[in-house]
Amino acid sequence: MGRMTDIANDSPLMAGDHSASTGAGRAADGDHPGRPALPEHVRVRFCPSPTGTPHVGMVRTALFNWAEARHTHGVFVFRIEDTDAQRDSEESYNQILEALRWLHLDWDEGIEVGGPNGPYRQSERTEIYRDVARRLLEAGYAYESYSTPDEIEARNVAAGRPKAFGYDGFDRNLTQEQKDAFRAQGRRPALRIRMPEEDVAFDDLIRGHIDFKAGSVPDYVIVRPNGDALYTLTNPVDDAMMGINVVLRGEDLLSSTPRQIVLYRYLMELGIAREMPLFGHMPYVMGAGKKKLSKRDPESNLFLHRENGFIPEGLLNYLALLGWSIGPDRDVFSMREMVESFDVRDVKANPAHFDIDKAVSINAEHVRMLEPQDFLNRSVPYLRRDGVVSADSWDALTDRERAVLTAAAPLVQPRVRLLGEVSAMVASLLSRDGYIEPDDDARKQLKGSSEDVLDRAVAALEGVDEGAWTAENLHETLNAALLEGMGYKPRQAFGPVRVALSGRRVSPPLFESMEIVGKDVTVARLRGLREHL
């Protein structure tokens, strides 16, 4: 008990001093007033629970930890917090692995990589938690608590406090006789951490100085009556034993930080922890209506974004902007550039708003930056999914499919924002059909002059030799026949031709598309639409 009292008398209980345990830290940066210097050798972690589909908030947390580790040449640890048997699933575990691999967020220690501090799944560390809990109890830092939730509520009401006020410290100083009496009733105790009666303060890497007043955080449970360790114990213990010295996590966990600071002090006294980590709490990601983005919101679903055609470069670029920026008036950058510039102390504390339109726009920039063959390789699985091509890899396509797509790439790549949009742009180029049923919005573009336009276009194009079937010559031919010869405006003249060729109001450049599909198919489609007007 004496050791605990010594800690409690150090007022206020302050976290974040690395000078005693890590040696010289990184020099304090004048651009980050009120923010602590980072340790010399940064060790960060990503520790999701496998409960549901990976979401953008989870990925943003992984990204910022990964970027900090790569920027400082530190270590990125990836572990899984899977002690909630009712909610955790192997499917979700595999999805988290799949997500990190798709996004190319590699890790240095942890799941499937190994390292000196394993195992890296909490479900495999049960004996470690039991041993630490025993040592905390023996040292007086934890104590047995027999109060039931109903008893705690009843005591609060009797004392004139709100019913849901929380635990009141009733079991802090139970005598052995009282404990024996509870056990005789068949009760099994939970274990609670004994919080000191003083302020708990720390310097947040993102938010600056934060102070929790004495008494604002009640003694909290670390082990259930059935012996199961809770997150409140397992998370700090894992961080301590894995040497994590920078903890970057969401703002929603800020309220648990004073608990972790106090527990860390106890773990340091017991020789389990070597140092107190620095904490940085990242801003909420907000969705529509200025509400926190929920896991259930469609915008939150990582794999839905992938299904729609986001590429890793574009999605990560946008997620990086949810609280951080690389520079004034600059939104588009590579992950290499992010790593070069990232410092968690530059992250803003204000909530970040997830704007799907901006995310799509940034993704479009990254799609345009892909090498043409890379663009095609990445597009093929979407084309196969949509039934546009015969295989899901470039090498397995037919010669004709590869030839058409190679010719189409420079026409399509600058015009799509998501890889999921490629199918609609190239389907008509790959099809041999002589008639394509127009989309509803395309059919609305067909005016009263469309019949005449199609008739005159067919007549003009039938006179073009196969050897002269080039985009440039086709443009000149239709200009002469429809604009110069009949006085039509370009939209009147070329709109019906575009709809006939692609079935769409928006398509790849018209004359280049006609060159790709060839004379026979082009003329057949013009006639086909004319017959269906």
Short mmCIF file of N, CA and C in Angstrom, two decimals, residues 78-167:
data_model
loop_
_atom_site.label_atom_id
_atom_site.label_comp_id
_atom_site.label_asym_id
_atom_site.label_seq_id
_atom_site.Cartn_x
_atom_site.Cartn_y
_atom_site.Cartn_z
N PHE A 78 1.13 -4.15 -35.01
CA PHE A 78 -0.27 -4.47 -35.31
C PHE A 78 -0.69 -5.67 -34.48
N ARG A 79 -1.63 -5.43 -33.59
CA ARG A 79 -2.15 -6.54 -32.77
C ARG A 79 -3.67 -6.52 -32.82
N ILE A 80 -4.30 -7.57 -32.35
CA ILE A 80 -5.75 -7.71 -32.38
C ILE A 80 -6.28 -7.83 -30.95
N GLU A 81 -7.29 -7.02 -30.65
CA GLU A 81 -7.91 -7.07 -29.33
C GLU A 81 -9.21 -7.86 -29.43
N ASP A 82 -9.11 -9.16 -29.19
CA ASP A 82 -10.22 -10.09 -29.45
C ASP A 82 -10.62 -10.86 -28.20
N THR A 83 -10.85 -10.14 -27.10
CA THR A 83 -11.26 -10.82 -25.86
C THR A 83 -12.77 -10.80 -25.66
N ASP A 84 -13.51 -10.17 -26.57
CA ASP A 84 -14.97 -10.14 -26.46
C ASP A 84 -15.54 -11.26 -27.32
N ALA A 85 -15.71 -12.42 -26.72
CA ALA A 85 -16.10 -13.61 -27.48
C ALA A 85 -17.47 -13.45 -28.14
N GLN A 86 -18.35 -12.65 -27.55
CA GLN A 86 -19.70 -12.51 -28.09
C GLN A 86 -19.73 -11.63 -29.34
N ARG A 87 -18.79 -10.70 -29.46
CA ARG A 87 -18.82 -9.76 -30.57
C ARG A 87 -17.73 -10.02 -31.61
N ASP A 88 -16.61 -10.60 -31.20
CA ASP A 88 -15.49 -10.80 -32.11
C ASP A 88 -15.80 -11.94 -33.07
N SER A 89 -15.23 -11.85 -34.27
CA SER A 89 -15.43 -12.92 -35.26
C SER A 89 -14.17 -13.11 -36.09
N GLU A 90 -13.96 -14.32 -36.52
CA GLU A 90 -12.82 -14.61 -37.38
C GLU A 90 -12.98 -13.95 -38.74
N GLU A 91 -14.23 -13.81 -39.18
CA GLU A 91 -14.49 -13.14 -40.45
C GLU A 91 -14.00 -11.69 -40.40
N SER A 92 -14.32 -11.00 -39.32
CA SER A 92 -13.89 -9.62 -39.17
C SER A 92 -12.38 -9.53 -39.06
N TYR A 93 -11.78 -10.47 -38.35
CA TYR A 93 -10.31 -10.52 -38.24
C TYR A 93 -9.67 -10.59 -39.62
N ASN A 94 -10.19 -11.50 -40.46
CA ASN A 94 -9.64 -11.66 -41.80
C ASN A 94 -9.89 -10.42 -42.66
N GLN A 95 -11.01 -9.76 -42.44
CA GLN A 95 -11.31 -8.54 -43.19
C GLN A 95 -10.34 -7.41 -42.83
N ILE A 96 -9.96 -7.32 -41.56
CA ILE A 96 -8.99 -6.30 -41.15
C ILE A 96 -7.65 -6.55 -41.83
N LEU A 97 -7.22 -7.80 -41.85
CA LEU A 97 -5.97 -8.15 -42.55
C LEU A 97 -6.08 -7.80 -44.03
N GLU A 98 -7.21 -8.15 -44.63
CA GLU A 98 -7.42 -7.87 -46.05
C GLU A 98 -7.37 -6.37 -46.32
N ALA A 99 -7.97 -5.58 -45.42
CA ALA A 99 -8.00 -4.13 -45.59
C ALA A 99 -6.60 -3.54 -45.55
N LEU A 100 -5.80 -3.92 -44.57
CA LEU A 100 -4.45 -3.36 -44.46
C LEU A 100 -3.60 -3.76 -45.65
N ARG A 101 -3.77 -4.98 -46.12
CA ARG A 101 -2.98 -5.42 -47.28
C ARG A 101 -3.41 -4.68 -48.54
N TRP A 102 -4.71 -4.51 -48.71
CA TRP A 102 -5.18 -3.78 -49.90
C TRP A 102 -4.65 -2.36 -49.90
N LEU A 103 -4.60 -1.75 -48.73
CA LEU A 103 -4.15 -0.36 -48.62
C LEU A 103 -2.63 -0.24 -48.55
N HIS A 104 -1.93 -1.35 -48.50
CA HIS A 104 -0.46 -1.37 -48.42
C HIS A 104 0.06 -0.68 -47.16
N LEU A 105 -0.68 -0.83 -46.06
CA LEU A 105 -0.22 -0.34 -44.77
C LEU A 105 0.49 -1.50 -44.06
N ASP A 106 1.79 -1.58 -44.28
CA ASP A 106 2.56 -2.71 -43.75
C ASP A 106 2.94 -2.44 -42.30
N TRP A 107 3.26 -3.51 -41.56
CA TRP A 107 3.63 -3.38 -40.16
C TRP A 107 4.92 -4.14 -39.88
N ASP A 108 5.59 -3.73 -38.80
CA ASP A 108 6.91 -4.25 -38.48
C ASP A 108 6.88 -5.41 -37.50
N GLU A 109 5.91 -5.38 -36.58
CA GLU A 109 5.73 -6.45 -35.61
C GLU A 109 4.24 -6.74 -35.49
N GLY A 110 3.91 -7.99 -35.17
CA GLY A 110 2.51 -8.27 -34.91
C GLY A 110 1.97 -9.46 -35.65
N ILE A 111 0.68 -9.40 -35.93
CA ILE A 111 -0.06 -10.49 -36.55
C ILE A 111 0.65 -10.97 -37.82
N GLU A 112 0.90 -12.26 -37.89
CA GLU A 112 1.48 -12.93 -39.06
C GLU A 112 2.88 -12.46 -39.43
N VAL A 113 3.42 -11.50 -38.68
CA VAL A 113 4.79 -11.05 -38.88
C VAL A 113 5.67 -11.52 -37.73
N GLY A 114 5.07 -11.57 -36.55
CA GLY A 114 5.82 -11.99 -35.37
C GLY A 114 6.56 -10.83 -34.73
N GLY A 115 7.42 -11.18 -33.81
CA GLY A 115 8.18 -10.17 -33.10
C GLY A 115 8.49 -10.65 -31.69
N PRO A 116 9.24 -9.86 -30.94
CA PRO A 116 9.72 -10.31 -29.63
C PRO A 116 8.70 -10.19 -28.51
N ASN A 117 7.51 -9.61 -28.78
CA ASN A 117 6.58 -9.34 -27.70
C ASN A 117 5.24 -10.04 -27.88
N GLY A 118 5.22 -11.13 -28.63
CA GLY A 118 3.98 -11.83 -28.89
C GLY A 118 3.52 -12.64 -27.68
N PRO A 119 2.39 -13.34 -27.79
CA PRO A 119 1.52 -13.33 -28.98
C PRO A 119 0.82 -11.98 -29.17
N TYR A 120 0.34 -11.76 -30.41
CA TYR A 120 -0.24 -10.47 -30.77
C TYR A 120 -1.76 -10.50 -30.91
N ARG A 121 -2.36 -11.58 -30.40
CA ARG A 121 -3.83 -11.62 -30.26
C ARG A 121 -4.14 -11.73 -28.78
N GLN A 122 -4.99 -10.85 -28.28
CA GLN A 122 -5.27 -10.85 -26.84
C GLN A 122 -5.85 -12.17 -26.37
N SER A 123 -6.59 -12.86 -27.22
CA SER A 123 -7.18 -14.14 -26.82
C SER A 123 -6.12 -15.17 -26.47
N GLU A 124 -4.88 -14.91 -26.89
CA GLU A 124 -3.78 -15.84 -26.60
C GLU A 124 -2.90 -15.34 -25.45
N ARG A 125 -3.34 -14.28 -24.76
CA ARG A 125 -2.52 -13.67 -23.70
C ARG A 125 -3.23 -13.71 -22.34
N THR A 126 -4.19 -14.63 -22.18
CA THR A 126 -5.00 -14.67 -20.97
C THR A 126 -4.17 -14.82 -19.70
N GLU A 127 -3.20 -15.70 -19.73
CA GLU A 127 -2.39 -15.94 -18.53
C GLU A 127 -1.57 -14.71 -18.16
N ILE A 128 -1.16 -13.95 -19.16
CA ILE A 128 -0.41 -12.72 -18.89
C ILE A 128 -1.28 -11.75 -18.08
N TYR A 129 -2.54 -11.59 -18.49
CA TYR A 129 -3.43 -10.66 -17.81
C TYR A 129 -3.74 -11.13 -16.38
N ARG A 130 -3.92 -12.42 -16.22
CA ARG A 130 -4.19 -12.95 -14.88
C ARG A 130 -3.03 -12.67 -13.94
N ASP A 131 -1.82 -12.85 -14.45
CA ASP A 131 -0.64 -12.62 -13.61
C ASP A 131 -0.53 -11.14 -13.23
N VAL A 132 -0.75 -10.25 -14.19
CA VAL A 132 -0.66 -8.81 -13.90
C VAL A 132 -1.74 -8.40 -12.92
N ALA A 133 -2.96 -8.92 -13.10
CA ALA A 133 -4.05 -8.58 -12.18
C ALA A 133 -3.71 -9.04 -10.76
N ARG A 134 -3.15 -10.21 -10.63
CA ARG A 134 -2.76 -10.72 -9.31
C ARG A 134 -1.73 -9.80 -8.66
N ARG A 135 -0.76 -9.37 -9.44
CA ARG A 135 0.28 -8.51 -8.88
C ARG A 135 -0.27 -7.13 -8.48
N LEU A 136 -1.20 -6.62 -9.28
CA LEU A 136 -1.83 -5.34 -8.92
C LEU A 136 -2.63 -5.47 -7.62
N LEU A 137 -3.31 -6.61 -7.46
CA LEU A 137 -4.09 -6.83 -6.25
C LEU A 137 -3.18 -6.97 -5.03
N GLU A 138 -2.12 -7.72 -5.17
CA GLU A 138 -1.21 -7.93 -4.04
C GLU A 138 -0.52 -6.64 -3.61
N ALA A 139 -0.26 -5.75 -4.59
CA ALA A 139 0.42 -4.49 -4.26
C ALA A 139 -0.54 -3.43 -3.73
N GLY A 140 -1.84 -3.70 -3.74
CA GLY A 140 -2.80 -2.73 -3.25
C GLY A 140 -3.26 -1.72 -4.29
N TYR A 141 -2.80 -1.84 -5.53
CA TYR A 141 -3.23 -0.93 -6.58
C TYR A 141 -4.62 -1.29 -7.10
N ALA A 142 -5.02 -2.54 -6.90
CA ALA A 142 -6.35 -3.01 -7.23
C ALA A 142 -6.98 -3.61 -5.98
N TYR A 143 -8.29 -3.69 -5.97
CA TYR A 143 -8.96 -4.29 -4.81
C TYR A 143 -10.21 -5.04 -5.28
N GLU A 144 -10.68 -5.94 -4.41
CA GLU A 144 -11.87 -6.73 -4.70
C GLU A 144 -13.12 -5.89 -4.49
N SER A 145 -14.03 -5.98 -5.43
CA SER A 145 -15.28 -5.22 -5.36
C SER A 145 -16.45 -6.17 -5.55
N TYR A 146 -17.34 -6.21 -4.55
CA TYR A 146 -18.46 -7.15 -4.56
C TYR A 146 -19.78 -6.47 -4.90
N SER A 147 -19.80 -5.17 -5.04
CA SER A 147 -21.05 -4.44 -5.28
C SER A 147 -21.64 -4.82 -6.63
N THR A 148 -22.95 -5.03 -6.63
CA THR A 148 -23.65 -5.28 -7.88
C THR A 148 -24.13 -3.94 -8.46
N PRO A 149 -24.44 -3.90 -9.75
CA PRO A 149 -24.97 -2.65 -10.33
C PRO A 149 -26.21 -2.14 -9.61
N ASP A 150 -27.10 -3.05 -9.22
CA ASP A 150 -28.31 -2.62 -8.52
C ASP A 150 -27.97 -1.99 -7.18
N GLU A 151 -27.02 -2.56 -6.47
CA GLU A 151 -26.63 -2.01 -5.17
C GLU A 151 -26.00 -0.63 -5.33
N ILE A 152 -25.19 -0.45 -6.36
CA ILE A 152 -24.56 0.85 -6.61
C ILE A 152 -25.62 1.90 -6.89
N GLU A 153 -26.61 1.57 -7.72
CA GLU A 153 -27.69 2.51 -8.03
C GLU A 153 -28.49 2.84 -6.77
N ALA A 154 -28.78 1.84 -5.97
CA ALA A 154 -29.58 2.07 -4.75
C ALA A 154 -28.84 2.99 -3.79
N ARG A 155 -27.54 2.81 -3.66
CA ARG A 155 -26.77 3.67 -2.77
C ARG A 155 -26.75 5.12 -3.29
N ASN A 156 -26.66 5.26 -4.59
CA ASN A 156 -26.68 6.61 -5.17
C ASN A 156 -28.00 7.31 -4.88
N VAL A 157 -29.11 6.61 -5.05
CA VAL A 157 -30.42 7.19 -4.79
C VAL A 157 -30.55 7.56 -3.31
N ALA A 158 -30.10 6.66 -2.44
CA ALA A 158 -30.20 6.92 -1.00
C ALA A 158 -29.37 8.13 -0.59
N ALA A 159 -28.27 8.38 -1.30
CA ALA A 159 -27.40 9.51 -0.97
C ALA A 159 -27.81 10.78 -1.69
N GLY A 160 -28.90 10.71 -2.45
CA GLY A 160 -29.37 11.89 -3.16
C GLY A 160 -28.61 12.18 -4.44
N ARG A 161 -27.88 11.19 -4.90
CA ARG A 161 -27.15 11.35 -6.17
C ARG A 161 -27.99 10.79 -7.31
N PRO A 162 -27.70 11.17 -8.55
CA PRO A 162 -28.41 10.55 -9.68
C PRO A 162 -28.23 9.03 -9.65
N LYS A 163 -29.25 8.34 -10.06
CA LYS A 163 -29.22 6.87 -10.05
C LYS A 163 -28.04 6.32 -10.82
N ALA A 164 -27.73 6.95 -11.97
CA ALA A 164 -26.65 6.48 -12.84
C ALA A 164 -25.34 7.21 -12.57
N PHE A 165 -25.16 7.71 -11.35
CA PHE A 165 -23.97 8.49 -11.01
C PHE A 165 -22.70 7.68 -11.18
N GLY A 166 -22.80 6.37 -10.95
CA GLY A 166 -21.62 5.51 -11.09
C GLY A 166 -21.15 4.98 -9.76
N TYR A 167 -20.06 4.24 -9.84
CA TYR A 167 -19.53 3.56 -8.65
C TYR A 167 -19.08 4.58 -7.60
#
